[in-house]
CSV table of C-alpha atoms in Angstrom, one decimal:
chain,number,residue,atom,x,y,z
B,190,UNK,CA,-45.4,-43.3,47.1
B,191,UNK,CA,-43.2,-44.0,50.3
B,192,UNK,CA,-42.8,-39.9,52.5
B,193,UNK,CA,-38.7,-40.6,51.3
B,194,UNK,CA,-39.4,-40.9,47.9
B,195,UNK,CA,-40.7,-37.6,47.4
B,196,UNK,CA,-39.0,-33.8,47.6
B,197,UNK,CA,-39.5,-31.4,50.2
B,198,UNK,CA,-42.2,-29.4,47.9
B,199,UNK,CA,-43.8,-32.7,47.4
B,200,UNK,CA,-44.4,-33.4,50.8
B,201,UNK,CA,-45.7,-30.0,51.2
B,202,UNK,CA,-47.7,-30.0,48.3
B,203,UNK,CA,-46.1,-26.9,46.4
B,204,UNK,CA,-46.6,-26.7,43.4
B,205,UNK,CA,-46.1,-23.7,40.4
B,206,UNK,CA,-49.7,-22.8,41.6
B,207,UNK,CA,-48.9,-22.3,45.3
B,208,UNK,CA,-45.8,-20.6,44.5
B,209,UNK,CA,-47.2,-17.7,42.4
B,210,UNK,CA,-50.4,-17.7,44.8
B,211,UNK,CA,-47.5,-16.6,47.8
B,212,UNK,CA,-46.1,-14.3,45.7
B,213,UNK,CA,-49.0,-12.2,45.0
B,214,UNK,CA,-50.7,-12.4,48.5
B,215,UNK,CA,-46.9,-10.5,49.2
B,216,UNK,CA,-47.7,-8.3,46.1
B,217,UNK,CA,-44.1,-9.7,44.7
B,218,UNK,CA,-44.2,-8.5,41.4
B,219,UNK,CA,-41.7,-8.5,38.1
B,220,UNK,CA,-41.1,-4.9,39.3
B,221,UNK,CA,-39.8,-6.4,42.8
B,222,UNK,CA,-37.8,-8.8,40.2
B,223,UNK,CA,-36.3,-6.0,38.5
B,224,UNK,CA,-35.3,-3.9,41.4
B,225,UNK,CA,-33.5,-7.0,43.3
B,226,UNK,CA,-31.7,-7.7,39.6
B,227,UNK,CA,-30.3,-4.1,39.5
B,228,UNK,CA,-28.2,-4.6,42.3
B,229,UNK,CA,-26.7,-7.6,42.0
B,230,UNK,CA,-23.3,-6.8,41.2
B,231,UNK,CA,-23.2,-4.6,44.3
B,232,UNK,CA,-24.4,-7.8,46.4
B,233,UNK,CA,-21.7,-10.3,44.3
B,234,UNK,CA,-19.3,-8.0,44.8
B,235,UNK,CA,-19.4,-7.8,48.9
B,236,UNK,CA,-21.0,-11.3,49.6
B,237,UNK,CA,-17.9,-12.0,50.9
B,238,UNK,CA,-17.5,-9.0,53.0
B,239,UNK,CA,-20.9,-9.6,54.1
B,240,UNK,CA,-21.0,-13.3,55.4
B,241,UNK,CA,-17.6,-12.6,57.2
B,242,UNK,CA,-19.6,-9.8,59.1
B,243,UNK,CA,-22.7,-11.8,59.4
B,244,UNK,CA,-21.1,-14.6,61.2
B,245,UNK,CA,-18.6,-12.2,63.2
B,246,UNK,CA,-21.8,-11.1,65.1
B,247,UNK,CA,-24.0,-14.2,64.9
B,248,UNK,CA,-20.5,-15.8,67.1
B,249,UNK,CA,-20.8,-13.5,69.5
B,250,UNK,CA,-24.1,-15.3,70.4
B,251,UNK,CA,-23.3,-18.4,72.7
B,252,UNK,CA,-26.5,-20.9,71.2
B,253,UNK,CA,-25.4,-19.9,68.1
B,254,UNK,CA,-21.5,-20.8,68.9
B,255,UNK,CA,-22.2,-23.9,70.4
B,256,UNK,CA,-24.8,-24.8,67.2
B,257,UNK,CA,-21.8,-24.2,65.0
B,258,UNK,CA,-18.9,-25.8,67.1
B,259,UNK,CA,-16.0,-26.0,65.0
B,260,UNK,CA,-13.9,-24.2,62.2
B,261,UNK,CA,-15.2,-26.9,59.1
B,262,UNK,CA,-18.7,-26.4,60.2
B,263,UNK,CA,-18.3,-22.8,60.4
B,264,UNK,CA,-16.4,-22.9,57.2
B,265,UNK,CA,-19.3,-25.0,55.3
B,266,UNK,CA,-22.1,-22.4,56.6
B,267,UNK,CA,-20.1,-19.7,55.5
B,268,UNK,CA,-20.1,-21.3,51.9
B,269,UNK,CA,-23.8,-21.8,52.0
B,270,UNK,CA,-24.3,-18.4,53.4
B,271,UNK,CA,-23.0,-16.6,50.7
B,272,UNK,CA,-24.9,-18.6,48.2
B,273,UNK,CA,-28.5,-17.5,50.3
B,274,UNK,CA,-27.3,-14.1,49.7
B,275,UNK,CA,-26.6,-14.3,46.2
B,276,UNK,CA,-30.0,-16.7,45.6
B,277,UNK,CA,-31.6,-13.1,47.0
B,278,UNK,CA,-31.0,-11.4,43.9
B,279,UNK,CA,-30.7,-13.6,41.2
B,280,UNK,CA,-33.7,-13.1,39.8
B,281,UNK,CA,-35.2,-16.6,39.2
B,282,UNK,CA,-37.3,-17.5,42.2
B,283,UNK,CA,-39.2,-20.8,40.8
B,284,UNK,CA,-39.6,-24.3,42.5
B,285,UNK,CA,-35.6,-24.6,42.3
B,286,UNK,CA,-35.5,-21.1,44.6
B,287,UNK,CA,-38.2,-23.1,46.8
B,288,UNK,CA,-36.8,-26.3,47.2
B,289,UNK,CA,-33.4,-24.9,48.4
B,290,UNK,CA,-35.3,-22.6,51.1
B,291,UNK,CA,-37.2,-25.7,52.4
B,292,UNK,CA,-34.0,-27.6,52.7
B,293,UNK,CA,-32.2,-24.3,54.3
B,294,UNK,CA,-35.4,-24.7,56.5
B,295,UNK,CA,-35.0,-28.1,57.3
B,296,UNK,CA,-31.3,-28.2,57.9
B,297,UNK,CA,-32.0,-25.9,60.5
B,298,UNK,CA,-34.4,-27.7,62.5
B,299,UNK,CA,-32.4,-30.8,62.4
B,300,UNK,CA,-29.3,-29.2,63.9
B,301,UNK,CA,-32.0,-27.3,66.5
B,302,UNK,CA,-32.0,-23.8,65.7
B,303,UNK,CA,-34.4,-22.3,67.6
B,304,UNK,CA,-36.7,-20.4,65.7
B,305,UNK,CA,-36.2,-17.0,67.8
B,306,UNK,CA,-32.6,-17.8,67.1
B,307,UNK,CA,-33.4,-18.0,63.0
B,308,UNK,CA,-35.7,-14.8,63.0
B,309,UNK,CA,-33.1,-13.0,64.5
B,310,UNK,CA,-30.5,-14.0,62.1
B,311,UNK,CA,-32.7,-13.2,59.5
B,312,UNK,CA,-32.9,-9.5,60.7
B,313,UNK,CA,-28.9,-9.4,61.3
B,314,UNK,CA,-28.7,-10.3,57.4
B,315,UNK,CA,-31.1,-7.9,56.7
B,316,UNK,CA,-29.8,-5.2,58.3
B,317,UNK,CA,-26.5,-5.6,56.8
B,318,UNK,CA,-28.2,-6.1,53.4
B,319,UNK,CA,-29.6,-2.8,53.7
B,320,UNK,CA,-26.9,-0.9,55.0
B,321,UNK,CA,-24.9,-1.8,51.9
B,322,UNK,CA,-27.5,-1.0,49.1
B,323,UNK,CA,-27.6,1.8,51.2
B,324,UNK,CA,-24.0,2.8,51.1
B,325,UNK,CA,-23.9,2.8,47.4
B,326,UNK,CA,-27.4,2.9,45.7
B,327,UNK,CA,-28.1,6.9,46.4
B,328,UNK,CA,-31.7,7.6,48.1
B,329,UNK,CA,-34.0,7.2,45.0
B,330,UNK,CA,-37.2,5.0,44.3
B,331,UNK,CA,-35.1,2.8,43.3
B,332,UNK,CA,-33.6,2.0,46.4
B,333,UNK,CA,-36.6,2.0,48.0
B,334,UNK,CA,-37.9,-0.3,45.3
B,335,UNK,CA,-34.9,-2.4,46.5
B,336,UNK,CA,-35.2,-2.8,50.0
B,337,UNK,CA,-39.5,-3.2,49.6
B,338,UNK,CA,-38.9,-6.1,47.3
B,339,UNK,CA,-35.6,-7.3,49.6
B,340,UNK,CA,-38.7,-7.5,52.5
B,341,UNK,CA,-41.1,-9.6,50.5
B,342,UNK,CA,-38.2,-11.8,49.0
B,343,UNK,CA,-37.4,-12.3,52.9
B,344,UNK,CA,-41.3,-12.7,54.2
B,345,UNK,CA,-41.6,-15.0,51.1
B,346,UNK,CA,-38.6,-17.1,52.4
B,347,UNK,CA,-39.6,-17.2,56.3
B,348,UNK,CA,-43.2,-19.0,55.1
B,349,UNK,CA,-40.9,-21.5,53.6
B,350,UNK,CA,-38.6,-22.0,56.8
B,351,UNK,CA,-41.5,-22.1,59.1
B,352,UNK,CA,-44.0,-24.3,56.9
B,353,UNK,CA,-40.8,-27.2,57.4
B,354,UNK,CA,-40.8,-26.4,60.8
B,355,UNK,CA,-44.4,-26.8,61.6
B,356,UNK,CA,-44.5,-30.2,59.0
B,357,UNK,CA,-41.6,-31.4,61.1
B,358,UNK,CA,-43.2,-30.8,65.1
B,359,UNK,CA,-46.4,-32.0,63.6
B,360,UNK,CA,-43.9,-35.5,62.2
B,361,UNK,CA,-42.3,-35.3,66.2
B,362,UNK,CA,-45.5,-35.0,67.8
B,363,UNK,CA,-47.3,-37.7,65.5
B,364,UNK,CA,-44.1,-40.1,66.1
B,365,UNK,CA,-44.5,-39.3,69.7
B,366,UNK,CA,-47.5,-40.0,69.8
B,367,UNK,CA,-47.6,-43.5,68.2
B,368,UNK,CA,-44.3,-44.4,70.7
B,369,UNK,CA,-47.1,-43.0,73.6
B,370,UNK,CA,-49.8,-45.4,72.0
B,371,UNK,CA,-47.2,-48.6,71.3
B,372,UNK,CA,-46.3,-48.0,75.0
B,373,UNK,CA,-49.2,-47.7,76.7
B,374,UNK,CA,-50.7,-50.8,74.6
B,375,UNK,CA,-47.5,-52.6,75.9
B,376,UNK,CA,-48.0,-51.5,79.4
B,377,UNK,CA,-51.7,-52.6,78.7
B,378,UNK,CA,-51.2,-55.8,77.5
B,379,UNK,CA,-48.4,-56.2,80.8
B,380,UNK,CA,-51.0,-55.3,82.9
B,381,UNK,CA,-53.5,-57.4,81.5
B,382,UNK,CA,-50.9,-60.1,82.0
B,383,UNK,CA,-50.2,-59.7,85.8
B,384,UNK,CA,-54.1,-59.0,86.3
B,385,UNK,CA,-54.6,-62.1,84.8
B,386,UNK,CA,-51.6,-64.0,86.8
B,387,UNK,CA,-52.8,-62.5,89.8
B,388,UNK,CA,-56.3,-64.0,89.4
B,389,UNK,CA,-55.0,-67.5,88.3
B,390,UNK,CA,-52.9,-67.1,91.9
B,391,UNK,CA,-55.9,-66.1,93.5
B,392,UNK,CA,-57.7,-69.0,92.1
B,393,UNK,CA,-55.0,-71.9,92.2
B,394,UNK,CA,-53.9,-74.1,94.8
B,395,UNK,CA,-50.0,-73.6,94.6
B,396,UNK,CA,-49.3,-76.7,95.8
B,397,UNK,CA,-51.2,-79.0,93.3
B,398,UNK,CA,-52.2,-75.8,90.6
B,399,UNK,CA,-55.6,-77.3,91.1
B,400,UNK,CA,-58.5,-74.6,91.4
B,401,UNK,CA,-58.9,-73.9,95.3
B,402,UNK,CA,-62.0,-73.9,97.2
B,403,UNK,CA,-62.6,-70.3,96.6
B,404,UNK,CA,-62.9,-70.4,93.1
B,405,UNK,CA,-65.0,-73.4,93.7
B,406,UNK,CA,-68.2,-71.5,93.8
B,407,UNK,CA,-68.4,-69.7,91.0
B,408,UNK,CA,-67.4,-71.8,88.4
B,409,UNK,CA,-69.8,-75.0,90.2
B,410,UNK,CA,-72.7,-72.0,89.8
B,411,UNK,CA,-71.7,-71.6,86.0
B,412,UNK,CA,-71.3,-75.2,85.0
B,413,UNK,CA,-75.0,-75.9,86.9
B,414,UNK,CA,-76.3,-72.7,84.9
B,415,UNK,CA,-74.9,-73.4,81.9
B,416,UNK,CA,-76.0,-77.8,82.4
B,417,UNK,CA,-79.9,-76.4,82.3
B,418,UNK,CA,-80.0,-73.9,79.9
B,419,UNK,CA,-79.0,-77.2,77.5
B,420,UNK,CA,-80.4,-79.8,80.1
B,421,UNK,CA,-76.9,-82.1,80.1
B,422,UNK,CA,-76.3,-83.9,83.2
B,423,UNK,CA,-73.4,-83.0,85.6
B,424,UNK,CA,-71.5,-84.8,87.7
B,425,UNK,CA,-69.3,-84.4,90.4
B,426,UNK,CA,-66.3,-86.5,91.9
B,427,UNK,CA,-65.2,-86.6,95.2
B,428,UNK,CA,-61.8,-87.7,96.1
B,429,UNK,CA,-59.9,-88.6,99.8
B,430,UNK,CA,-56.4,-90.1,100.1
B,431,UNK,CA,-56.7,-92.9,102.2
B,432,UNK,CA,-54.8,-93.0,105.4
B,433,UNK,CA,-52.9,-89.9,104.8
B,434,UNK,CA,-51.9,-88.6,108.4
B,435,UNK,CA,-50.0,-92.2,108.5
B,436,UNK,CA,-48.0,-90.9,105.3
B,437,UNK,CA,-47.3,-87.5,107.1
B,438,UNK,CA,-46.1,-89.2,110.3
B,439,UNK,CA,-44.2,-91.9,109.1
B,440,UNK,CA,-42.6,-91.0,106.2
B,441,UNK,CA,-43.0,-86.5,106.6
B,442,UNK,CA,-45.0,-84.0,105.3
B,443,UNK,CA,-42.5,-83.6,102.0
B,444,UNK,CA,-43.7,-87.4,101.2
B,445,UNK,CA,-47.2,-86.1,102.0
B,446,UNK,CA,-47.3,-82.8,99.6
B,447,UNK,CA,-45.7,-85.4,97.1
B,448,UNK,CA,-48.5,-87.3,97.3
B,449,UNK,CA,-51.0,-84.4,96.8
B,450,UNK,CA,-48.9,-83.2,93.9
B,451,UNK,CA,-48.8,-86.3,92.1
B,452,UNK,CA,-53.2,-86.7,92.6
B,453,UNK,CA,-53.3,-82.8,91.3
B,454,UNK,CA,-51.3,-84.1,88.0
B,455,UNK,CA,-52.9,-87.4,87.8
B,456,UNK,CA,-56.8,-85.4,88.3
B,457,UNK,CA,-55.2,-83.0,85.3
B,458,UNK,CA,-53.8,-86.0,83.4
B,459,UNK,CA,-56.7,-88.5,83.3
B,460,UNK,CA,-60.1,-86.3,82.6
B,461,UNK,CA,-61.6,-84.4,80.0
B,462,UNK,CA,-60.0,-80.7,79.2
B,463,UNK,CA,-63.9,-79.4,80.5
B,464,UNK,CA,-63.6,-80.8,83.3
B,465,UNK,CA,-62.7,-78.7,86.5
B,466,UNK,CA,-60.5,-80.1,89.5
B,467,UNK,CA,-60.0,-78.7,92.6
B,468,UNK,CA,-58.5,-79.0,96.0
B,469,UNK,CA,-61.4,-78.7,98.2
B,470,UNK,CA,-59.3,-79.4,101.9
B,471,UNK,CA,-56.0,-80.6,102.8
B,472,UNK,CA,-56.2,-84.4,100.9
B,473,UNK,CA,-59.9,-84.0,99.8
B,474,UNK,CA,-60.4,-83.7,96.1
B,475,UNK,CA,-63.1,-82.1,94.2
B,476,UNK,CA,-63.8,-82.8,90.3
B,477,UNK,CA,-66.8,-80.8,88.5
B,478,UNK,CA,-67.7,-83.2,85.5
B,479,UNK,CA,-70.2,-80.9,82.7
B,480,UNK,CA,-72.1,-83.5,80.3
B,481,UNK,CA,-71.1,-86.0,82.3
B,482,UNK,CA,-73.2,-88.8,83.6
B,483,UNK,CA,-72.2,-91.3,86.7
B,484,UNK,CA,-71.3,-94.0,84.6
B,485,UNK,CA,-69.0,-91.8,82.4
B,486,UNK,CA,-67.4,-90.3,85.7
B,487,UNK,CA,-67.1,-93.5,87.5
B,488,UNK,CA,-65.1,-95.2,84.5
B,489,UNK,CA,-62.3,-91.8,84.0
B,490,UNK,CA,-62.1,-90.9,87.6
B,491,UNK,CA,-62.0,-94.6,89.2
B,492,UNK,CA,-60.6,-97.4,86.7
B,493,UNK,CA,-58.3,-94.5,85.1
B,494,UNK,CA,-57.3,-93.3,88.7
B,495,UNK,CA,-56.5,-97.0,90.3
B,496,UNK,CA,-54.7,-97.4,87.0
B,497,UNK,CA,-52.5,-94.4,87.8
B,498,UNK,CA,-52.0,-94.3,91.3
B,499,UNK,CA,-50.4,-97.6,90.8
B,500,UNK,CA,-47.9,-97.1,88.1
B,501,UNK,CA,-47.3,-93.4,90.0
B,502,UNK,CA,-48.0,-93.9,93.3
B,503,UNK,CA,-47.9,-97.4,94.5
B,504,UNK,CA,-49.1,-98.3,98.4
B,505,UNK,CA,-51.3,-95.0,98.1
B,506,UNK,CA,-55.2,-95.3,97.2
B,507,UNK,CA,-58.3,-93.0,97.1
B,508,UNK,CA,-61.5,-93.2,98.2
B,509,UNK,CA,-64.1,-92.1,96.0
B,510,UNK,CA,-67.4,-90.9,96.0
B,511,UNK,CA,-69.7,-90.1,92.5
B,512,UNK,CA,-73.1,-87.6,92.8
B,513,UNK,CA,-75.1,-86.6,89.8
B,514,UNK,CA,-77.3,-84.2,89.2
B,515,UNK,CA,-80.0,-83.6,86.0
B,516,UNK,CA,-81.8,-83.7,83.8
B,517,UNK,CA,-85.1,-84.0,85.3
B,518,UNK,CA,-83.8,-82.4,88.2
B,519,UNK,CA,-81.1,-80.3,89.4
B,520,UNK,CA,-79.6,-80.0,92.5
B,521,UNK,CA,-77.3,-77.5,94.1
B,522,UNK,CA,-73.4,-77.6,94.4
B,523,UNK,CA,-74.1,-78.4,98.2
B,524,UNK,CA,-76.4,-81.3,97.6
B,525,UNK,CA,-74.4,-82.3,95.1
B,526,UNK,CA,-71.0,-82.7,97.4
B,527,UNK,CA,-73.0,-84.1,100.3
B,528,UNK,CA,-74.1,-86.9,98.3
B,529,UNK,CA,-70.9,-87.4,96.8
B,530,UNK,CA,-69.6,-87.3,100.1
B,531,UNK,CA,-71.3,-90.0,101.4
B,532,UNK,CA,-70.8,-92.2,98.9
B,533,UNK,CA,-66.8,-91.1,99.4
B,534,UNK,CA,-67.2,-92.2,102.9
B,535,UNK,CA,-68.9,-95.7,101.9
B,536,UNK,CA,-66.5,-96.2,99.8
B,537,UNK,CA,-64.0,-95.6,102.6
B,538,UNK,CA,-65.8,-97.6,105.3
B,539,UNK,CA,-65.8,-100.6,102.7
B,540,UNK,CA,-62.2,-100.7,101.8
B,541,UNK,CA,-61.4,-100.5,106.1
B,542,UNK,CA,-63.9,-103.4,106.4
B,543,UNK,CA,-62.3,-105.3,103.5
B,544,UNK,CA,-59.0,-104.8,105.0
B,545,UNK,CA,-59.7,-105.6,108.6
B,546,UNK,CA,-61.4,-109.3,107.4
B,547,UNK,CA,-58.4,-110.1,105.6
B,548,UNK,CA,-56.6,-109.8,108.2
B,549,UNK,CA,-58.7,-111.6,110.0
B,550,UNK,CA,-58.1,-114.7,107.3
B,551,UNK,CA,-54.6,-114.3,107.8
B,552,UNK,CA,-54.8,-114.6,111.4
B,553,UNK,CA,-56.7,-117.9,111.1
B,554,UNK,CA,-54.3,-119.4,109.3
B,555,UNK,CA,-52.9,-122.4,110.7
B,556,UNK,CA,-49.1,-122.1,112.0
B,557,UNK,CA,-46.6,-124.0,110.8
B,558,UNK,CA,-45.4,-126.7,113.6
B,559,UNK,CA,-48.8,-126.2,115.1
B,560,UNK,CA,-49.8,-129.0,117.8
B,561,UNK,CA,-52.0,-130.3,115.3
B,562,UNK,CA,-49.0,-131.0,112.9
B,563,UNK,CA,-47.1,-132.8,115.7
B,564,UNK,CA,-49.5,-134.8,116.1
């Protein structure tokens, strides 16, 4: 059953048990019964009298004024008042007589009477109480009878008061603290965020967002780790744009980080979602290829690549060099670029040959209107 769905008793777990059990560890008896019942008239009779004086005084006390602020609210707690007083000596003080305390109790708390502030109040009414069985009940057993069982009728309903009080801090304090715990979890989880933004930034080329060279490291030492615990092959792709300080000088170095940008999304485009690209210098190119032998690298990151740099980047080419390493032997990330290096550079020194002999051929060429022609 849903906390709203059940009564005030309910949530306190109160039952016909508990209530007698609080009656006799106050020693409330039939007898106390009796004596409240005898003057009852008395109390109907000047309830009015009574609440009228009550809330004369209680007025005079500024937290209390400002609890009460206006003439209808004043008007309504005077109604209820009087019907607290009367509830004193009707004789009947069952689960009914308990669930109306618990909700005097509660109403209280919601409109924030302090609890110094209700004790007090409570010892105004009870003075006043006694004063008028006083007045007209002569000094007897009786009224002595009276005012004892007035005391435990009034001990009886301060449990009740404070009980809701205490159920509702403990309610504040567990709500308080599960706002504390969705807070900090959402602070946690933004922190987590950032820490993890912060390392991608730390980790990422910004102009390419290609891994930089100091990220390059560790992940080449967990990819080699990880390549002979299952003894895979792993290769690694090394990339130059050819002739780009002509691209910076004669066309600017916006033209030149386009360049760069569009390799870094072409490198992220055309490979395998294991594989691990980075920007190792200013137009160099590093690709870390697990599982991956030559072959398989040579036929992503070259055919794939000349396919792309044309339809993206047309008049721009790469040179590239392919190491690999495993799986009779391993060697490290160093080795591993140096090798790929070289081969990078071969690769570069063939294409300038190529294109320095066929310019040659075209230089050969005959001319139109030549001396031979003429002839």
């Amino acid at each position: 059953m849903h906390i709203t769905q059940q009564t005030l008793m309910e949530q306190l777990r109160i039952v016909d048990f508990e209530i007698d059990q609080r009656k006799s560890l106050l020693s409330f008896t039939e007898e106390d019964v009796t004596a409240l019942l005898s003057v009852r008239a008395l109390i109907d009779r000047r309830s009015h009298q009574l609440v009228a004086d009550f809330y004369k005084q209680q007025m005079e006390i500024p937290e209390v004024m400002l609890l009460i602020g206006d003439a209808d609210t004043l008007q309504r707690m005077q109604v209820a008042q009087r019907r607290y007083i009367l509830d004193l000596f009707c004789g009947v003080y069952d689960a009914e007589y308990v669930n109306n305390r618990l909700h005097i109790g509660l109403g209280h708390k919601r409109i924030g009477v302090d609890p110094k502030l209700y004790l007090a109040s409570v010892h105004t009414l009870r003075e006043m109480l006694v004063q008028t069985i006083s007045s007209e009940v002569p000094d007897s057993p009786n009224r002595r009878a009276v005012i004892s069982a007035l005391d435990k009728l009034f001990f009886f309903d301060m449990t009740l008061v404070f009980d809701i009080y205490i159920r509702s801090m403990m309610q504040e304090i567990e709500s308080s603290k599960t706002r504390l715990e969705l807070y900090a979890q959402s602070l946690e989880k933004k922190v987590c965020e950032r820490t993890q933004q912060l390392q991608d930034l730390s980790r990422t080329d910004p102009l390419t967002r290609l891994f930089n060279r100091r990220h390059l490291d560790e992940a080449a030492e967990h990819a080699l780790r990880a390549a002979k615990r299952r003894s895979e092959p792993v290769s690694l792709v090394y990339l130059d744009v050819n002739d780009f300080k002509l691209i910076n000088d004669r066309d600017g170095h916006l033209a030149g980080d386009e360049v760069l940008t569009k390799t870094g999304e072409l490198l992220r485009t055309i490979g395998r979602s294991e594989d691990l690209c980075f920007r190792y210098g200013g137009d160099e190119f590093l690709v870390i290829l697990p599982n991956c032998t030559e072959a398989e690298a040579k036929t992503i990151y070259w055919n794939r690549l000349s396919e792309g740099l044309t339809q993206q980047l047309p008049g721009v080419s790469l040179s590239v060099g392919i190491s690999q390493t495993g799986t009779d032997h391993y060697m490290s990330l160093d080795e591993l670029i140096r090798e790929a290096d070289e081969r990078m550079y071969e690769n570069k020194r063939a294409r300038a040959e190529a294109l320095a002999q066929a310019r040659a051929n075209v230089t050969e060429l005959p001319l139109r209107g030549s001396s031979a022609s003429a002839a």
